[in-house]
Short mmCIF file of C-alpha atoms in Angstrom, two decimals:
data_model
loop_
_atom_site.label_atom_id
_atom_site.label_comp_id
_atom_site.label_asym_id
_atom_site.label_seq_id
_atom_site.Cartn_x
_atom_site.Cartn_y
_atom_site.Cartn_z
CA GLU A 1 -38.57 25.82 3.25
CA ILE A 2 -35.51 24.00 4.57
CA VAL A 3 -35.65 23.39 8.30
CA LEU A 4 -32.40 23.14 10.25
CA THR A 5 -32.39 21.30 13.56
CA GLN A 6 -29.50 21.83 15.94
CA SER A 7 -28.47 19.57 18.79
CA PRO A 8 -28.02 19.63 21.64
CA ALA A 9 -29.98 22.71 22.70
CA THR A 10 -27.44 23.36 25.46
CA LEU A 11 -23.98 21.91 25.88
CA TYR A 12 -22.15 22.10 29.19
CA LEU A 13 -18.38 21.81 28.92
CA SER A 14 -15.24 23.10 30.58
CA PRO A 15 -12.39 25.15 29.07
CA GLY A 16 -9.94 22.88 27.30
CA GLU A 17 -12.58 20.31 26.40
CA ARG A 18 -13.69 19.46 22.88
CA ALA A 19 -17.11 20.69 21.73
CA THR A 20 -19.15 18.99 19.03
CA LEU A 21 -22.28 20.74 17.76
CA SER A 22 -24.66 19.22 15.23
CA CYS A 23 -26.96 20.64 12.57
CA ARG A 24 -29.34 18.52 10.51
CA ALA A 25 -31.20 19.79 7.43
CA SER A 26 -34.68 18.63 6.41
CA GLN A 27 -33.38 18.12 2.87
CA SER A 28 -29.99 18.19 1.24
CA VAL A 29 -28.21 21.54 1.19
CA SER A 30 -25.06 20.10 -0.41
CA SER A 31 -22.23 21.96 1.34
CA SER A 32 -24.08 25.29 1.51
CA LEU A 33 -23.98 25.57 5.27
CA ALA A 34 -22.50 28.23 7.51
CA TRP A 35 -21.98 28.58 11.27
CA TYR A 36 -22.23 31.71 13.39
CA GLN A 37 -21.30 32.57 16.94
CA GLN A 38 -23.32 35.07 18.96
CA LYS A 39 -22.43 36.50 22.35
CA PRO A 40 -24.88 38.42 24.58
CA GLY A 41 -25.60 41.91 23.32
CA GLN A 42 -23.66 41.36 20.10
CA ALA A 43 -24.52 40.68 16.49
CA PRO A 44 -23.73 37.20 15.13
CA ARG A 45 -20.25 36.58 13.77
CA LEU A 46 -19.59 34.32 10.77
CA LEU A 47 -17.34 31.40 11.75
CA MET A 48 -17.54 28.85 8.93
CA TYR A 49 -18.97 28.77 5.44
CA ASP A 50 -19.42 26.11 2.77
CA ALA A 51 -19.48 23.62 5.64
CA SER A 52 -15.73 23.49 6.28
CA LYS A 53 -14.11 26.82 5.37
CA ARG A 54 -13.11 29.18 8.15
CA ALA A 55 -14.10 32.80 7.79
CA THR A 56 -11.48 35.52 8.00
CA GLY A 57 -9.80 35.72 11.38
CA ILE A 58 -11.38 32.60 12.86
CA PRO A 59 -8.97 30.51 14.94
CA ALA A 60 -7.90 27.08 13.76
CA ARG A 61 -9.52 25.40 16.79
CA PHE A 62 -12.83 25.85 14.94
CA SER A 63 -13.57 23.31 12.23
CA GLY A 64 -16.62 22.22 10.29
CA SER A 65 -17.58 19.09 8.45
CA GLY A 66 -20.47 17.44 6.69
CA SER A 67 -22.49 17.59 3.50
CA GLY A 68 -26.01 16.84 2.40
CA THR A 69 -28.11 16.88 5.54
CA ASP A 70 -25.71 16.33 8.46
CA PHE A 71 -23.14 18.86 9.62
CA THR A 72 -20.85 19.30 12.61
CA LEU A 73 -19.04 22.25 14.13
CA THR A 74 -16.11 21.20 16.31
CA ILE A 75 -14.15 23.36 18.70
CA SER A 76 -11.02 21.38 19.48
CA ALA A 77 -10.14 22.90 22.86
CA LEU A 78 -12.52 25.42 24.36
CA GLU A 79 -11.26 28.85 25.31
CA PRO A 80 -13.20 31.00 27.80
CA GLU A 81 -14.33 33.31 25.00
CA ASP A 82 -15.96 30.43 23.08
CA PHE A 83 -18.91 30.13 25.44
CA ALA A 84 -21.76 31.59 23.38
CA VAL A 85 -24.70 30.57 21.22
CA TYR A 86 -23.98 28.95 17.86
CA TYR A 87 -26.30 28.93 14.84
CA CYS A 88 -26.14 27.06 11.58
CA GLN A 89 -27.50 28.61 8.38
CA GLN A 90 -28.26 27.14 4.95
CA ARG A 91 -28.19 29.02 1.67
CA SER A 92 -29.32 26.26 -0.65
CA ASN A 93 -32.87 27.63 -0.80
CA TRP A 94 -32.81 31.27 0.21
CA ILE A 95 -31.74 31.41 3.87
CA SER A 96 -32.81 29.74 7.07
CA PHE A 97 -31.20 29.32 10.48
CA GLY A 98 -31.19 26.57 13.04
CA GLN A 99 -32.63 27.31 16.48
CA GLY A 100 -29.18 27.53 18.07
CA THR A 101 -27.00 25.60 20.52
CA ARG A 102 -26.00 27.34 23.72
CA LEU A 103 -22.49 26.43 24.83
CA GLU A 104 -22.19 26.98 28.57
CA SER A 105 -19.31 26.64 30.99
CA LYS A 106 -19.62 23.72 33.40
CA GLU B 1 -13.76 48.97 7.68
CA VAL B 2 -17.21 47.64 6.86
CA GLN B 3 -19.99 49.33 8.80
CA LEU B 4 -23.72 48.73 8.72
CA VAL B 5 -25.89 51.11 10.71
CA GLU B 6 -29.59 50.44 11.12
CA SER B 7 -32.21 52.97 12.11
CA GLY B 8 -35.97 53.41 12.18
CA GLY B 9 -36.94 51.05 14.96
CA GLY B 10 -39.31 52.00 17.73
CA LEU B 11 -42.69 51.38 19.29
CA VAL B 12 -45.64 51.02 16.91
CA GLN B 13 -49.24 49.89 17.36
CA PRO B 14 -50.46 46.64 15.81
CA GLY B 15 -51.60 47.12 12.23
CA ARG B 16 -49.41 50.17 11.68
CA SER B 17 -46.30 50.58 9.53
CA LEU B 18 -42.61 51.24 10.07
CA ARG B 19 -39.67 51.69 7.72
CA LEU B 20 -36.19 50.52 8.65
CA SER B 21 -33.05 51.82 7.02
CA CYS B 22 -29.47 50.56 6.90
CA VAL B 23 -26.59 52.69 5.72
CA ALA B 24 -23.50 50.81 4.57
CA SER B 25 -19.89 51.90 4.27
CA GLY B 26 -16.45 50.38 3.82
CA PHE B 27 -17.27 48.22 0.79
CA THR B 28 -18.70 48.50 -2.71
CA PHE B 29 -22.36 48.34 -1.76
CA ASN B 30 -23.70 47.70 -5.25
CA ASP B 31 -21.62 44.50 -5.62
CA TYR B 32 -23.33 42.56 -2.83
CA ALA B 33 -26.70 41.18 -1.84
CA MET B 34 -28.09 42.47 1.43
CA HIS B 35 -30.41 40.89 3.96
CA TRP B 36 -32.58 41.60 6.97
CA VAL B 37 -32.47 39.11 9.84
CA ARG B 38 -34.48 39.48 13.03
CA GLN B 39 -34.18 38.15 16.54
CA ALA B 40 -36.90 38.34 19.14
CA PRO B 41 -35.41 39.13 22.58
CA GLY B 42 -33.95 35.94 24.02
CA LYS B 43 -34.79 33.90 20.91
CA GLY B 44 -32.99 32.65 17.81
CA LEU B 45 -32.23 34.18 14.44
CA GLU B 46 -34.88 34.40 11.73
CA TRP B 47 -34.07 35.44 8.17
CA VAL B 48 -36.63 38.03 7.03
CA SER B 49 -35.71 39.09 3.52
CA GLY B 50 -32.88 39.45 1.02
CA ILE B 51 -32.23 41.50 -2.11
CA GLY B 52 -29.72 41.01 -4.87
CA TRP B 53 -27.05 43.53 -5.82
CA ASN B 54 -29.21 45.06 -8.56
CA SER B 55 -32.61 44.39 -6.92
CA GLY B 56 -33.19 41.73 -9.56
CA SER B 57 -33.69 38.96 -7.03
CA ILE B 58 -35.77 39.36 -3.88
CA GLY B 59 -36.92 36.84 -1.30
CA TYR B 60 -39.03 36.84 1.83
CA ALA B 61 -39.71 34.55 4.75
CA ASP B 62 -43.23 33.13 4.73
CA SER B 63 -43.93 34.95 7.99
CA VAL B 64 -43.56 38.39 6.38
CA ARG B 65 -44.37 37.84 2.71
CA GLY B 66 -47.10 40.25 1.56
CA ARG B 67 -46.55 42.57 4.53
CA PHE B 68 -42.87 43.56 4.27
CA THR B 69 -41.05 45.02 1.28
CA ILE B 70 -37.27 45.15 0.92
CA SER B 71 -35.56 47.68 -1.30
CA ARG B 72 -32.18 49.29 -1.81
CA ASP B 73 -30.74 52.52 -3.18
CA ASN B 74 -27.24 51.83 -4.45
CA ALA B 75 -26.58 55.55 -5.00
CA LYS B 76 -27.12 56.11 -1.29
CA ASN B 77 -25.49 52.85 -0.06
CA SER B 78 -28.76 52.14 1.69
CA LEU B 79 -31.02 49.19 2.38
CA TYR B 80 -34.63 49.50 3.48
CA LEU B 81 -37.38 47.38 4.95
CA GLN B 82 -40.94 48.67 4.72
CA MET B 83 -43.01 46.86 7.32
CA ASN B 84 -46.80 47.07 7.03
CA SER B 85 -49.62 45.48 9.02
CA LEU B 86 -47.27 44.91 11.95
CA ARG B 87 -48.14 42.25 14.50
CA PRO B 88 -47.00 41.73 18.09
CA GLU B 89 -44.98 38.72 16.93
CA ASP B 90 -42.90 41.02 14.70
CA ARG B 91 -41.30 42.43 17.85
CA ALA B 92 -37.56 41.84 17.50
CA PHE B 93 -34.15 43.28 16.89
CA TYR B 94 -33.77 43.72 13.14
CA TYR B 95 -30.27 43.28 11.76
CA CYS B 96 -28.99 44.42 8.40
CA ALA B 97 -26.43 41.92 7.04
CA LYS B 98 -24.13 41.81 4.03
CA GLY B 99 -23.79 38.87 1.70
CA SER B 100 -20.27 37.52 1.51
CA GLU B 101 -19.98 36.80 -2.21
CA LYS B 102 -20.12 39.35 -4.99
CA TRP B 103 -23.25 39.30 -7.09
CA GLU B 104 -24.52 36.08 -5.43
CA ILE B 105 -27.71 35.66 -3.45
CA PRO B 106 -28.13 33.90 -1.10
CA THR B 107 -24.75 33.61 0.59
CA PRO B 108 -23.29 33.47 4.08
CA LEU B 109 -23.58 36.79 5.89
CA ASP B 110 -20.16 38.17 6.73
CA TYR B 111 -20.99 41.54 8.30
CA TRP B 112 -23.87 42.54 10.50
CA GLY B 113 -25.11 45.79 11.95
CA GLN B 114 -25.87 46.16 15.64
CA GLY B 115 -29.62 45.97 15.11
CA THR B 116 -32.62 48.18 15.69
CA LEU B 117 -35.44 47.18 18.02
CA VAL B 118 -39.01 47.09 16.76
CA THR B 119 -41.75 46.78 19.37
CA VAL B 120 -45.34 46.24 18.30
CA SER B 121 -47.77 46.93 21.11
CA SER B 122 -50.92 48.87 21.83
#
């Protein structure tokens, strides 16, 4: 089983600031990593796939990078609607999710 | 428009069984793998099980292997999860989710249902 570890657990930022979220895999997943956003009471929404490709309809302020074991999701300038929980997911060996990073407004 | 609608959740006693269903619409169901993902209230996401487009490939999380069985009926655009020997720690919202790439499993999950709540308690 591939374990994904996300950091930080909670990130406090203000609108307009840059957010950097990390995801580390216990073994290489190549570029087979996706990111999801989840807001309270809603199902997760796919943001990024294959580490750096934006899903349909995702704004350009979201970007992803990394390969192997270390990945980053960057939100260039936070909008009010971006405050949510973010999960990474690998598909190199079936599927597993990270424990999530909560992005909160300062 | 892609829609995934789960049903079958509810309150069940420990050790009993429950069957979840997910009806899909808005896409060619038999082209895509499907998955179940669960989320305990206030907790993170946990992949439960996935099934390939033709049921030829099936996987389970260690936490449910041997107790849960995934299946699909492509003629009915439906996905199922048979849950046996339920435990209190199986309490969660169970989401049905669609794989994003035709004929591939596993993949990113591009559409999700709204979830059905399973509570295991005496």
